[in-house]
C-alpha positions as a Python dict, from the first residue, in 0.01 Angstrom:
ca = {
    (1, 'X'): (0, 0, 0),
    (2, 'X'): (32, 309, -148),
    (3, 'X'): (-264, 526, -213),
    (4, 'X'): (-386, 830, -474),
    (5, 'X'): (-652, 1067, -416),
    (6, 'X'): (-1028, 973, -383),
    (7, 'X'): (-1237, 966, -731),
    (8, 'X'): (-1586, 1030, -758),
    (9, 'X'): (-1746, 803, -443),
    (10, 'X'): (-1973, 581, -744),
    (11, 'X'): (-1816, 645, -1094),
    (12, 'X'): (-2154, 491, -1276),
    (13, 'X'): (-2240, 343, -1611),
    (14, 'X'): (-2500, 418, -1833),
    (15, 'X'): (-2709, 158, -1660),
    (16, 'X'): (-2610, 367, -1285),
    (17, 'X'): (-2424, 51, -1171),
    (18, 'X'): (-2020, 129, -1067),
    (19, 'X'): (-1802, 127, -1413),
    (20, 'X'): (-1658, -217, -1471),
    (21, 'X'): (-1257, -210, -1526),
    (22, 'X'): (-1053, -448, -1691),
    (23, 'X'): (-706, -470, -1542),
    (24, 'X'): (-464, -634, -1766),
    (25, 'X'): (-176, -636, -1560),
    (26, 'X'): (-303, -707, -1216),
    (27, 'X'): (24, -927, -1077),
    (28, 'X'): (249, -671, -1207),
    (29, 'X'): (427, -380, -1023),
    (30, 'X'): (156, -135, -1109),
    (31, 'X'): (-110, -324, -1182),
    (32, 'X'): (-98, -448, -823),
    (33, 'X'): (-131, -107, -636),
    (34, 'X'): (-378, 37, -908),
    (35, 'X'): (-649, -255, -804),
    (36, 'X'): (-698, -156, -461),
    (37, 'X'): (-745, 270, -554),
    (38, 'X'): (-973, 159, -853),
    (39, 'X'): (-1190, -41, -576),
    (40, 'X'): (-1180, 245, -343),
    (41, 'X'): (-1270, 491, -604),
    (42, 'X'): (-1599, 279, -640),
    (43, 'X'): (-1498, 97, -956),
    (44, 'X'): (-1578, -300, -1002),
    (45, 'X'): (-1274, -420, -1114),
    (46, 'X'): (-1216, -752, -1337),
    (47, 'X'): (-853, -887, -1361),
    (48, 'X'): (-708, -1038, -1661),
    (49, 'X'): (-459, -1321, -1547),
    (50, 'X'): (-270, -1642, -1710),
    (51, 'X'): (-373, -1832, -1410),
    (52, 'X'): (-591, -1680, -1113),
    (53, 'X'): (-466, -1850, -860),
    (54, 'X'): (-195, -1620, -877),
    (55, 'X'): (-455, -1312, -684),
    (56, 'X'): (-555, -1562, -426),
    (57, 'X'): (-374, -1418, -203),
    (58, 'X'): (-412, -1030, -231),
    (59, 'X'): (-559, -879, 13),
    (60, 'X'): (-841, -759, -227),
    (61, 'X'): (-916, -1091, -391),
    (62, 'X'): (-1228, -1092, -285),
    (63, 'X'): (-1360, -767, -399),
    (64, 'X'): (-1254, -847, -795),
    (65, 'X'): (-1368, -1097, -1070),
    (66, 'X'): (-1018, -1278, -1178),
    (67, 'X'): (-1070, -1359, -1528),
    (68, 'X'): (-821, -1638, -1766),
    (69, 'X'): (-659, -1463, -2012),
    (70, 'X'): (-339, -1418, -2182),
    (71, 'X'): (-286, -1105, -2423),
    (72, 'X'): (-84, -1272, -2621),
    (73, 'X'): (-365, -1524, -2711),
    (74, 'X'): (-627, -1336, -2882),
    (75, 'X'): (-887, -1624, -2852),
    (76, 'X'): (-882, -1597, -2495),
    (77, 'X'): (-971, -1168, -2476),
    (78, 'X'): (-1329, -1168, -2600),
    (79, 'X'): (-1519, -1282, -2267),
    (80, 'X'): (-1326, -1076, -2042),
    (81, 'X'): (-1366, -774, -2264),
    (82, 'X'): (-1754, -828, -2248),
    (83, 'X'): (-1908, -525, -2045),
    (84, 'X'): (-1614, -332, -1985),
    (85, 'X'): (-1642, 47, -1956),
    (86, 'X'): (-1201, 108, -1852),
    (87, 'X'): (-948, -119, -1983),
    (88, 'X'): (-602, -52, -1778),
    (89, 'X'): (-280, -205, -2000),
    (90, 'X'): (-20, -266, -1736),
    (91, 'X'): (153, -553, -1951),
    (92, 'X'): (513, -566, -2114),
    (93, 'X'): (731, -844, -2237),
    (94, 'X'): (1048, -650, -2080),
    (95, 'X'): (1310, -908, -1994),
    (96, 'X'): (1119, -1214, -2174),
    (97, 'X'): (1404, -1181, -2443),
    (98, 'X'): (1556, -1059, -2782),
    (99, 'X'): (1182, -1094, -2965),
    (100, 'X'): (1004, -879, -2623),
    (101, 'X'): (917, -584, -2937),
    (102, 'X'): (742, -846, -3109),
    (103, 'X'): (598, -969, -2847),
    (104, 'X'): (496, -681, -2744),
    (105, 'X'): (339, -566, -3066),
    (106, 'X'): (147, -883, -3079),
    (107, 'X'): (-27, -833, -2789),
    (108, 'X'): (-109, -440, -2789),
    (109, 'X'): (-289, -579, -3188),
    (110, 'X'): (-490, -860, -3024),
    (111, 'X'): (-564, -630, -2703),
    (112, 'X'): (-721, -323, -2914),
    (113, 'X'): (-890, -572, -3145),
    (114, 'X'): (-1051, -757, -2860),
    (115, 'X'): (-1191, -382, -2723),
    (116, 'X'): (-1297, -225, -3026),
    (117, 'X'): (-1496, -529, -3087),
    (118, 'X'): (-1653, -599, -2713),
    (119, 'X'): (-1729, -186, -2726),
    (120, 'X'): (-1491, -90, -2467),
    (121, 'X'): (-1494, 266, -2395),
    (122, 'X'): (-1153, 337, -2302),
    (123, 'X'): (-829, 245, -2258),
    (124, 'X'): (-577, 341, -2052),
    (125, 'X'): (-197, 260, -2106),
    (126, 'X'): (136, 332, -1902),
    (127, 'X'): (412, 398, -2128),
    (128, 'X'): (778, 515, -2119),
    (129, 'X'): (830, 876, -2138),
    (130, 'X'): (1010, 898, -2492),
    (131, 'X'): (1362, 1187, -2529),
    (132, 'X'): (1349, 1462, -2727),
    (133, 'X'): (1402, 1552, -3064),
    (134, 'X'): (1456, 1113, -3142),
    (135, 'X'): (1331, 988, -3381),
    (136, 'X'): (1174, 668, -3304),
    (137, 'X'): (1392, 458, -3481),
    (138, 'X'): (1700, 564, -3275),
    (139, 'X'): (1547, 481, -2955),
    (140, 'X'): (1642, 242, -2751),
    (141, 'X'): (1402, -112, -2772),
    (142, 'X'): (1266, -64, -2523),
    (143, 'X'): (1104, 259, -2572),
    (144, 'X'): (1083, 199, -2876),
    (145, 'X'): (840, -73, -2790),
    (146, 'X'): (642, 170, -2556),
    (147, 'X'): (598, 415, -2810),
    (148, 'X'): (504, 175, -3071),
    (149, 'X'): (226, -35, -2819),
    (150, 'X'): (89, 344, -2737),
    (151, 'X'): (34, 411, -3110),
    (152, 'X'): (-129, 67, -3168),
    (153, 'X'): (-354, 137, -2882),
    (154, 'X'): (-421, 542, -3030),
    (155, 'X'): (-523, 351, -3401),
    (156, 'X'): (-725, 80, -3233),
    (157, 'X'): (-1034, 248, -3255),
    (158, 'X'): (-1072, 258, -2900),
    (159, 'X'): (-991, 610, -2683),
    (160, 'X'): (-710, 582, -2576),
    (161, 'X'): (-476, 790, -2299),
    (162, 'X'): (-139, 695, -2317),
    (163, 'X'): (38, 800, -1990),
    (164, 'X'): (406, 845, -2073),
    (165, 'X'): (650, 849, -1736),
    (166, 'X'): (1037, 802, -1691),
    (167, 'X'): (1169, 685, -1370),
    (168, 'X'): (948, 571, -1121),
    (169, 'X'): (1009, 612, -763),
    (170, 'X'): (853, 380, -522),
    (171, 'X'): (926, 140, -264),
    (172, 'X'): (1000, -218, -510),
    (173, 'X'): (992, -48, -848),
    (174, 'X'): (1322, -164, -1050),
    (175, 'X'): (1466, 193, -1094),
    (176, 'X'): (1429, 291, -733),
    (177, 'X'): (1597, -55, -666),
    (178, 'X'): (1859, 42, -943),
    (179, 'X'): (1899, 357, -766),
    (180, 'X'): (1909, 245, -397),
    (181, 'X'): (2134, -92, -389),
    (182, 'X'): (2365, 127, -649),
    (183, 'X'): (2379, 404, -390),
    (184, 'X'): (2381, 197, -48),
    (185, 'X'): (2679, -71, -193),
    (186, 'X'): (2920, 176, -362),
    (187, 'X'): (3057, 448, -169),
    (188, 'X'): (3295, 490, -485),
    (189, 'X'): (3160, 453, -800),
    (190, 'X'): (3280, 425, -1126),
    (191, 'X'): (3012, 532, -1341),
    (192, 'X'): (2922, 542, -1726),
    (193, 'X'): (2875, 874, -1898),
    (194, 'X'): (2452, 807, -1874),
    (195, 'X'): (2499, 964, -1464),
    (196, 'X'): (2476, 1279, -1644),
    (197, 'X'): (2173, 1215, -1863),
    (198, 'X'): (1877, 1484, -1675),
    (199, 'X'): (1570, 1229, -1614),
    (200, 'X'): (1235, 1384, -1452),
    (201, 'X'): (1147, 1129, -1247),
    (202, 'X'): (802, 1056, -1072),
    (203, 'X'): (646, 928, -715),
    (204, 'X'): (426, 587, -783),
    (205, 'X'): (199, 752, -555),
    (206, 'X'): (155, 1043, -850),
    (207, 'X'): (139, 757, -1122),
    (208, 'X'): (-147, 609, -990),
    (209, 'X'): (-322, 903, -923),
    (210, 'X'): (-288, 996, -1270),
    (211, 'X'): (-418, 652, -1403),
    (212, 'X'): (-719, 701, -1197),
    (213, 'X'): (-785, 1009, -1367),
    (214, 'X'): (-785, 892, -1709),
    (215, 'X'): (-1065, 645, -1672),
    (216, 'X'): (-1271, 985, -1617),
    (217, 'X'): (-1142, 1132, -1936),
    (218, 'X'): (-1393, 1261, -2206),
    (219, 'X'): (-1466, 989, -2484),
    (220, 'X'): (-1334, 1259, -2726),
    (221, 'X'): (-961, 1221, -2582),
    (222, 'X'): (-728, 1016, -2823),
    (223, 'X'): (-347, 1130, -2704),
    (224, 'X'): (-17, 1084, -2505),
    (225, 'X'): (10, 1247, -2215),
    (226, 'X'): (373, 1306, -2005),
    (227, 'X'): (361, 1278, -1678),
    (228, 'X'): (673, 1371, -1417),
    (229, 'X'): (773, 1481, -1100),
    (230, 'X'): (847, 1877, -1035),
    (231, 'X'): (1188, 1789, -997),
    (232, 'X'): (1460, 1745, -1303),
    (233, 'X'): (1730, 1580, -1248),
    (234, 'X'): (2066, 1358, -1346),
    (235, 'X'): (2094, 994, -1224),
    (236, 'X'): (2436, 1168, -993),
    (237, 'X'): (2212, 1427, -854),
    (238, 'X'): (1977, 1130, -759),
    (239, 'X'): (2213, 914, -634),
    (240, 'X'): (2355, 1173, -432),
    (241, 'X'): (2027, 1309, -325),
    (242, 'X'): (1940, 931, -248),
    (243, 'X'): (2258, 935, -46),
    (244, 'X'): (2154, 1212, 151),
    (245, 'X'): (1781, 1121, 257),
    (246, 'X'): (1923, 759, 363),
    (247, 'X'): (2121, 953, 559),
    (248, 'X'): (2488, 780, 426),
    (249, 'X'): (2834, 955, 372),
    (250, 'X'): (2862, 1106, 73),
    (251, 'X'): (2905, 902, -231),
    (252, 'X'): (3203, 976, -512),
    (253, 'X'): (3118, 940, -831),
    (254, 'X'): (3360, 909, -1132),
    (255, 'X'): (3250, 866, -1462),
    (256, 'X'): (3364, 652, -1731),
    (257, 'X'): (3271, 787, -2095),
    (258, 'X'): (3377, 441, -2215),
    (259, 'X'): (3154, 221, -2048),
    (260, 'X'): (2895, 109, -2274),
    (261, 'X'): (2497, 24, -2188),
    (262, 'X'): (2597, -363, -2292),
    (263, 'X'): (2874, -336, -1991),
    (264, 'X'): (2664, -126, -1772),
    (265, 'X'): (2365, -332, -1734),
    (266, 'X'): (2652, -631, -1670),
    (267, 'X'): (2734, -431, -1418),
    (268, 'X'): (2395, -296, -1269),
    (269, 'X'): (2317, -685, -1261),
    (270, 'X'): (2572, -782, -1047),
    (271, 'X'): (2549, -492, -765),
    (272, 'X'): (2196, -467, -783),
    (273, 'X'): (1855, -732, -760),
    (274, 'X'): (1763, -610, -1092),
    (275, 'X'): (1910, -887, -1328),
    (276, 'X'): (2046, -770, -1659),
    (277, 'X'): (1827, -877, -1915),
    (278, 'X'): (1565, -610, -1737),
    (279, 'X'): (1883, -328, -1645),
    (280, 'X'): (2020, -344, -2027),
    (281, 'X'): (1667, -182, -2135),
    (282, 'X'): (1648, 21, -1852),
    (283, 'X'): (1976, 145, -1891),
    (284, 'X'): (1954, 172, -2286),
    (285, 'X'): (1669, 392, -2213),
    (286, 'X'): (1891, 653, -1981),
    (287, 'X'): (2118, 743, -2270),
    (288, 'X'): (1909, 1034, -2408),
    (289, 'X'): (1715, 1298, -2199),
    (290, 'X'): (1355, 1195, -2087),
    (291, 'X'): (1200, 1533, -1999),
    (292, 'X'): (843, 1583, -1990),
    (293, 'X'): (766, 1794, -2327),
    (294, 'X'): (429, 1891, -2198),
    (295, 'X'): (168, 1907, -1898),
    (296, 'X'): (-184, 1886, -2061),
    (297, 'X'): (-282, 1598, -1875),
    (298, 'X'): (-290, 1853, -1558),
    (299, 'X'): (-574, 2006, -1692),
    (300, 'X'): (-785, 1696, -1667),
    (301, 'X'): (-660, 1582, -1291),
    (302, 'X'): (-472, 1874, -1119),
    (303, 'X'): (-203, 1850, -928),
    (304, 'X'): (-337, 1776, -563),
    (305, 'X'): (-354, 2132, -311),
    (306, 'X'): (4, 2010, -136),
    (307, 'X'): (121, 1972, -500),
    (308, 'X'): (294, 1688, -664),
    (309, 'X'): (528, 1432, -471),
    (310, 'X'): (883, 1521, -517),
    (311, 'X'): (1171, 1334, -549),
    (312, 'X'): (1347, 1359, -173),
    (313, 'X'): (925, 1268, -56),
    (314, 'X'): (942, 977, -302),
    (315, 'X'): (1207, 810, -172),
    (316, 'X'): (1137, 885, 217),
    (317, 'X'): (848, 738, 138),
    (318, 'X'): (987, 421, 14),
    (319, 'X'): (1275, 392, 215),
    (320, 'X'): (1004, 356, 510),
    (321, 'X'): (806, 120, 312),
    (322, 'X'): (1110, -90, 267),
    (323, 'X'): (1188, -33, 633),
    (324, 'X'): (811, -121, 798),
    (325, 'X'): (863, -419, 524),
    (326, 'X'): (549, -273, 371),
    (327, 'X'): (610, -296, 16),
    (328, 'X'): (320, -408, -193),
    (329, 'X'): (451, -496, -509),
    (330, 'X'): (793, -512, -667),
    (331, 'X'): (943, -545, -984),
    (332, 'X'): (941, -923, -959),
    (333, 'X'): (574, -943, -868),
    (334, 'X'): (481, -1041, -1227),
    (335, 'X'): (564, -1389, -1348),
    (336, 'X'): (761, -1383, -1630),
    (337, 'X'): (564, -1419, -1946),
    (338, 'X'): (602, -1780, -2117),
    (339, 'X'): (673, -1900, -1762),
    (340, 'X'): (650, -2272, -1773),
    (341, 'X'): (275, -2427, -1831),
    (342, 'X'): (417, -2818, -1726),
    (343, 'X'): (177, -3001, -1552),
    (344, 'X'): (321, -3033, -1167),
    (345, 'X'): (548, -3352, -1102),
    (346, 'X'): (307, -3427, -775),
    (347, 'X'): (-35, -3441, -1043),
    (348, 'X'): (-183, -3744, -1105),
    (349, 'X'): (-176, -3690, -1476),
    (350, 'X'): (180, -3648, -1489),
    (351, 'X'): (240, -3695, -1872),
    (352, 'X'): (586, -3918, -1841),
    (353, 'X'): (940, -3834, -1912),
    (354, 'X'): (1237, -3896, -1691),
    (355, 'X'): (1197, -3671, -1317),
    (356, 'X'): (1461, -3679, -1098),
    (357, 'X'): (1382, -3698, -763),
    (358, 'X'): (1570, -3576, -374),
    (359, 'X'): (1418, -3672, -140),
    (360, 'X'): (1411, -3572, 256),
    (361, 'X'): (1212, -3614, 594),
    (362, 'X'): (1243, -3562, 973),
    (363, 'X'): (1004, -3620, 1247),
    (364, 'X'): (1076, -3411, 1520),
    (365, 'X'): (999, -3271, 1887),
    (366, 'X'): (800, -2919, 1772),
    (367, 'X'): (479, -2806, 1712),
    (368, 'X'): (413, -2757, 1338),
    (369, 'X'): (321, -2410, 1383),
    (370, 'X'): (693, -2314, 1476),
    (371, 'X'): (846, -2543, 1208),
    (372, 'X'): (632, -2377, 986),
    (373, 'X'): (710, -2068, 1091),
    (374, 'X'): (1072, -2145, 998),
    (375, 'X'): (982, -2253, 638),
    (376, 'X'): (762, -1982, 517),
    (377, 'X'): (1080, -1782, 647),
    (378, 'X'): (1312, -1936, 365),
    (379, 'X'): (1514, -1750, 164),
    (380, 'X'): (1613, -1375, 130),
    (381, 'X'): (1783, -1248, 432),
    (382, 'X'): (1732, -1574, 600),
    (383, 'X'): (1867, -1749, 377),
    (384, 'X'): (1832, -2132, 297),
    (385, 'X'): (1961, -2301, 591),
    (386, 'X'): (2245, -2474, 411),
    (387, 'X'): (2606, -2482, 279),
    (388, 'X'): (2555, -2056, 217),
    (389, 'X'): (2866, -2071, -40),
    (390, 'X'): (2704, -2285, -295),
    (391, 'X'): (2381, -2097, -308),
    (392, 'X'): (2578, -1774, -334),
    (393, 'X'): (2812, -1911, -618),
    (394, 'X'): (2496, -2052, -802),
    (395, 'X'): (2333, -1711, -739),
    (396, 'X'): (2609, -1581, -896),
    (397, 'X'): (2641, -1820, -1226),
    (398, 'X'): (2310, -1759, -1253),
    (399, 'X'): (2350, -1378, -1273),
    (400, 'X'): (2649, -1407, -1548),
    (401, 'X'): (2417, -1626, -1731),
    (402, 'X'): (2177, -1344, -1763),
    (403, 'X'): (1933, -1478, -1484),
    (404, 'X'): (1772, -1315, -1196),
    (405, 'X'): (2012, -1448, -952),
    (406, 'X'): (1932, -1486, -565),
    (407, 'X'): (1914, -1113, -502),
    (408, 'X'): (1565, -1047, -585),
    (409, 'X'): (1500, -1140, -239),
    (410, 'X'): (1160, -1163, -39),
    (411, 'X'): (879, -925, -84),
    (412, 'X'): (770, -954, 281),
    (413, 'X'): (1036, -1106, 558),
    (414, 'X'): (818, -1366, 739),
    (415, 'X'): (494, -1387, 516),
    (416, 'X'): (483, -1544, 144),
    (417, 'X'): (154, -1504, -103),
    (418, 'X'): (112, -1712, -450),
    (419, 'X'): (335, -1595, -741),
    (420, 'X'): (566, -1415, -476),
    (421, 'X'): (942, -1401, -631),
    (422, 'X'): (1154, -1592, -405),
    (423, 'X'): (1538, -1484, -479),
    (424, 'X'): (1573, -1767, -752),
    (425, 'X'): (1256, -1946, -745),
    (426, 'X'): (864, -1830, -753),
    (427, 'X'): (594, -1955, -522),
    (428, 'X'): (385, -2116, -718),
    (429, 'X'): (144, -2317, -453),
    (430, 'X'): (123, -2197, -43),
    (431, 'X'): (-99, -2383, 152),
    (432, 'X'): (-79, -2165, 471),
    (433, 'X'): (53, -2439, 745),
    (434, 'X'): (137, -2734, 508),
    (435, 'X'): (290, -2693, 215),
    (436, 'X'): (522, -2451, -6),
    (437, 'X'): (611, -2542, -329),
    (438, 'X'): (833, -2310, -510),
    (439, 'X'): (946, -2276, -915),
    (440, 'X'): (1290, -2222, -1031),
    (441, 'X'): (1323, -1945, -1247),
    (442, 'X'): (1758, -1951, -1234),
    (443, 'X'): (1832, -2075, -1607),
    (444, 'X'): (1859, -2436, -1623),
    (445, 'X'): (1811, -2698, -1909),
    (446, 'X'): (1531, -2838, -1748),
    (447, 'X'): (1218, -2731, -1495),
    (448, 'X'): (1321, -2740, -1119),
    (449, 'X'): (1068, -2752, -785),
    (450, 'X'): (1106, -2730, -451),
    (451, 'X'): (881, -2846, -221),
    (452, 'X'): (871, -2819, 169),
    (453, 'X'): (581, -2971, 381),
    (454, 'X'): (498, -2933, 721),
    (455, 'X'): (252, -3215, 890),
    (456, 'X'): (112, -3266, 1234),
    (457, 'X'): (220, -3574, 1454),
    (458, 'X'): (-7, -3449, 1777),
    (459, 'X'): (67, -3090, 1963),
    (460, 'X'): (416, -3068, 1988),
    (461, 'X'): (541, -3320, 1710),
    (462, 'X'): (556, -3272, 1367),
    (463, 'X'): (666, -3439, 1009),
    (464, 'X'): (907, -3165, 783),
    (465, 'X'): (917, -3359, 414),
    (466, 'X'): (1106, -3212, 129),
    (467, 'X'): (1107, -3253, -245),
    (468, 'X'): (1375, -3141, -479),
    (469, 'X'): (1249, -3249, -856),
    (470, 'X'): (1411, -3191, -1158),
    (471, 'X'): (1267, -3278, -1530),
    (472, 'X'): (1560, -3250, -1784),
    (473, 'X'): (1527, -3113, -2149),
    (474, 'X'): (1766, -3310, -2345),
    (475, 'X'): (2121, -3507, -2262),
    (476, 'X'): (2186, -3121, -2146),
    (477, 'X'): (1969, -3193, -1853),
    (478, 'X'): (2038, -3522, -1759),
    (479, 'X'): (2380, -3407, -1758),
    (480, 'X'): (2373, -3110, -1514),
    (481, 'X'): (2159, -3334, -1283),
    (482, 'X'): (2427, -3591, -1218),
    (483, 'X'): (2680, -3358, -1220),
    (484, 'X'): (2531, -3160, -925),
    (485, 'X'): (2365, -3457, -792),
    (486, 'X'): (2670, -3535, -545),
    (487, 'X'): (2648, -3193, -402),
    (488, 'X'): (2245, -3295, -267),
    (489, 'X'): (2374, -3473, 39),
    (490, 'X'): (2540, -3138, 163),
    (491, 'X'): (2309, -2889, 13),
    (492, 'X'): (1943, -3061, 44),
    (493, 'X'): (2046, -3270, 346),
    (494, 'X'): (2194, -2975, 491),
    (495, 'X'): (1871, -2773, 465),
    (496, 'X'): (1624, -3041, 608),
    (497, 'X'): (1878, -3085, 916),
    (498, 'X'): (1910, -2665, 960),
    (499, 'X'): (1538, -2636, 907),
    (500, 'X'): (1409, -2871, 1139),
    (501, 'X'): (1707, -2782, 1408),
    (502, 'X'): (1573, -2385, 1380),
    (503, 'X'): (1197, -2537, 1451),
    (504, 'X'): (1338, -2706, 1759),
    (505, 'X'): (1497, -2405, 1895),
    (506, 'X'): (1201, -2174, 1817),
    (507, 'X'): (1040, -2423, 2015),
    (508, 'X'): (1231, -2411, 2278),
    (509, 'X'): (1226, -2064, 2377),
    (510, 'X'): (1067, -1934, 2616),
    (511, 'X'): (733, -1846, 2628),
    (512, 'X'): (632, -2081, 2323),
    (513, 'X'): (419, -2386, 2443),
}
């Protein structure tokens, strides 16, 4: 994971116990790698969370309180506001929609209302680093959003830093995937006129050593702070930098004044994993300069003796984090906000309704280690063991329709944890050696599942079930699943055969009992 600079070894309370931190934000991109340096800084940290299953898996679940709360629910903020000396707000409603300002403004209000009442010393906020000499208005929504939750948070009565940062470089992060699948799958590219806005882009590593530092800020600081890189730059000059530290030919780059940010993000979504309902805001936000105006906040955390991360370092750095497959979080780690709440089609208290139902199961010669093996495998570069065509052309449909698509990938190549993205679908239950049950999030007029479980017959025979399910929202729904339903036979059937015949060849090689 990636790592910042020690703080103090115990930062203590009034009462001398560690300072409690709230982290609203904790399955995000961010919020993810900040945990683990708050806990080594000697901070108890409390996570905020829709569900809190979904930190079951982290590798520091067990050294933080998961708390049930959603900030857009203000009845649900009081309790885990209670005691808190740092409240971290990681959260944004960026690709939830056309309403994601109001969202957004909605939940900053019931956030600093919750604090100012539960006497919450600070908060700390990650923004967007805003252009100069724009007014606010003019910006694009999506900073406009950031610079509107920072001022609700600055008027809430609560101290407040607002850390304000442009690109962010860092192995998962949506602009350095932007940057790198843009650079790596285009030798050629024709390019719209925002290559040659200058950004000042910064290392995650520098990010989270700066939100470390502002839970140590005096109580008398109430501002925005920029924070960047020392390096300026113009999406060409990182793209061709990127080029160059990957080590690839170099890239040609031809501008086209005439493609607009609607096109572009079209576009961006189609090369890249980033779908385009998150690249339209991103690249929206690249049509004016984002410079930092300002570097006050160095002289409350200075810049570490080998000085700050620049941007060649950043993206060595990531590159062999993508490489070791040792990336922590990515852009995809949080769950889409007003992700579906439904009661799961295997409870007992199922509440009705049609549910459509493919079912599949094969008892077979292998240990369920190895078929197991094969299943938590599923997906990204493996790929899903049947008929590869039709997932890519629904991948594809998918992407037009303004979905995520099937390039978001895997997080980790062999291993999956709870709320892991999944190309099209989220895991939303992993029982380590027996079951995987994964989400659809592809847009559909209905709420999908898949579920694949692995059972033990004896030592080297095993039981592979597998469950698509389907519940349809309107004659919309009933009608896409009969019109796909023919296609099962080839696509489900073909992944229980594929599946189970990998398991029996894993388990014939040699040296596996």
């Amino acid at each position: 994971m990636e790592t910042a600079p020690e703080g103090p070894a115990r930062p203590g309370g009034s009462t001398g116990r560690p300072q409690l931190v709230l982290v609203a934000g904790a399955t995000g991109y961010i919020g993810g790698r900040l945990v683990p340096v708050l806990l080594d800084a000697g901070y108890r940290v409390r996570c905020l969370v829709r569900d809190p299953r979904r930190l079951r898996d982290q590798p520091w679940a067990g050294r933080i309180e998961a708390v049930r709360g959603d900030v857009t629910r203000p009845d649900t903020l009081a309790g885990p506001c209670e005691g808190v000396d740092v409240l971290y707000y990681l959260v944004h409603a960026l690709g939830t929609g056309a309403d994601f300002e109001e969202t957004d403004r909605r939940a900053a209000l019931a956030v600093g209302r919750a604090a100012k009442k539960a006497g919450v010393g600070r908060i700390v906020y990650l923004g967007g680093l805003a252009p100069r000499q724009v007014a606010e208005r003019d910006l694009s929504p999506h900073l406009r959003s950031r610079a509107e939750v920072g001022r609700i948070l600055l008027n809430s009565g609560v101290p407040t830093a607002q850390l304000r940062a442009a690109v962010i470089i860092g192995s998962g992060s949506a602009s350095f995937e932007m940057l790198r699948y843009l650079t790596e799958r285009l030798p050629v590219m024709v390019t719209p006129s925002w290559v040659a806005t200058r950004i000042q882009p910064i290392a995650v590593r520098d990010v989270l050593r700066c939100l470390l530092a502002a839970a140590r800020l005096p109580p008398d600081v109430n501002r925005g702070f920029d924070i960047g890189g020392p390096d300026v730059l113009t999406y060409r000059q990182m793209m061709m930098r990127y080029a160059a530290v990957a080590r690839l030919p170099r890239r040609l780059v031809l501008p086209v004044p005439a493609l607009t940010p609607g096109l572009s993000s079209l576009w961006v979504g189609l090369v890249t994993p980033v779908p385009a309902s998150i690249a339209r805001p991103l690249v929206e936000s690249l049509r004016h300069e984002v410079i930092c105006r300002e570097n006050d906040f160095a002289r409350y955390a200075p810049a570490p003796p080998e000085g700050l991360i620049g941007f060649d370092e950043a993206v060595r750095l990531a590159l062999k984090r993508v490489r070791d497959t040792d990336v922590a979080t990515r852009w995809s780690s949080a769950s889409l906000p007003g992700a579906p709440s439904d009661p799961l089609p295997s409870d007992p208290d199922w509440s009705g309704g049609t549910l459509y139902e493919d079912r599949r199961e094969a008892h077979i010669e292998a240990p369920a280690r190895e078929l197991w093996r094969v299943v938590e495998g599923i997906g990204g570069e493996n790929g899903w063991y049947s008929f590869p065509l039709a997932w890519s052309l629904r991948g594809l449909l998918d992407r037009l329709a303004g979905g995520v698509g099937l390039r978001r990938g895997r997080r980790d190549p062999h291993a999956l944890r709870l709320g892991d993205s999944l190309d099209f679908w989220r895991v939303e239950e992993i029982e380590r050696g027996h079951v995987l049950r994964l989400r659809a999030e592809m847009r559909l007029p209905g709420r999908a599942w898949l579920e694949l479980t692995v059972t033990p017959d004896g030592p080297s025979r095993s039981t592979y079930r597998q469950r698509a399910l389907f519940r349809p929202h309107g004659l919309a729904g009933h009608a896409y699943w009969w019109s796909v339903s023919p296609f099962h036979a080839v696509v489900f059937g073909g992944m229980a055969r594929n599946i189970t015949r990998r398991a029996l060849q894993e388990a014939a090689r040699p040296g596996v009992d």
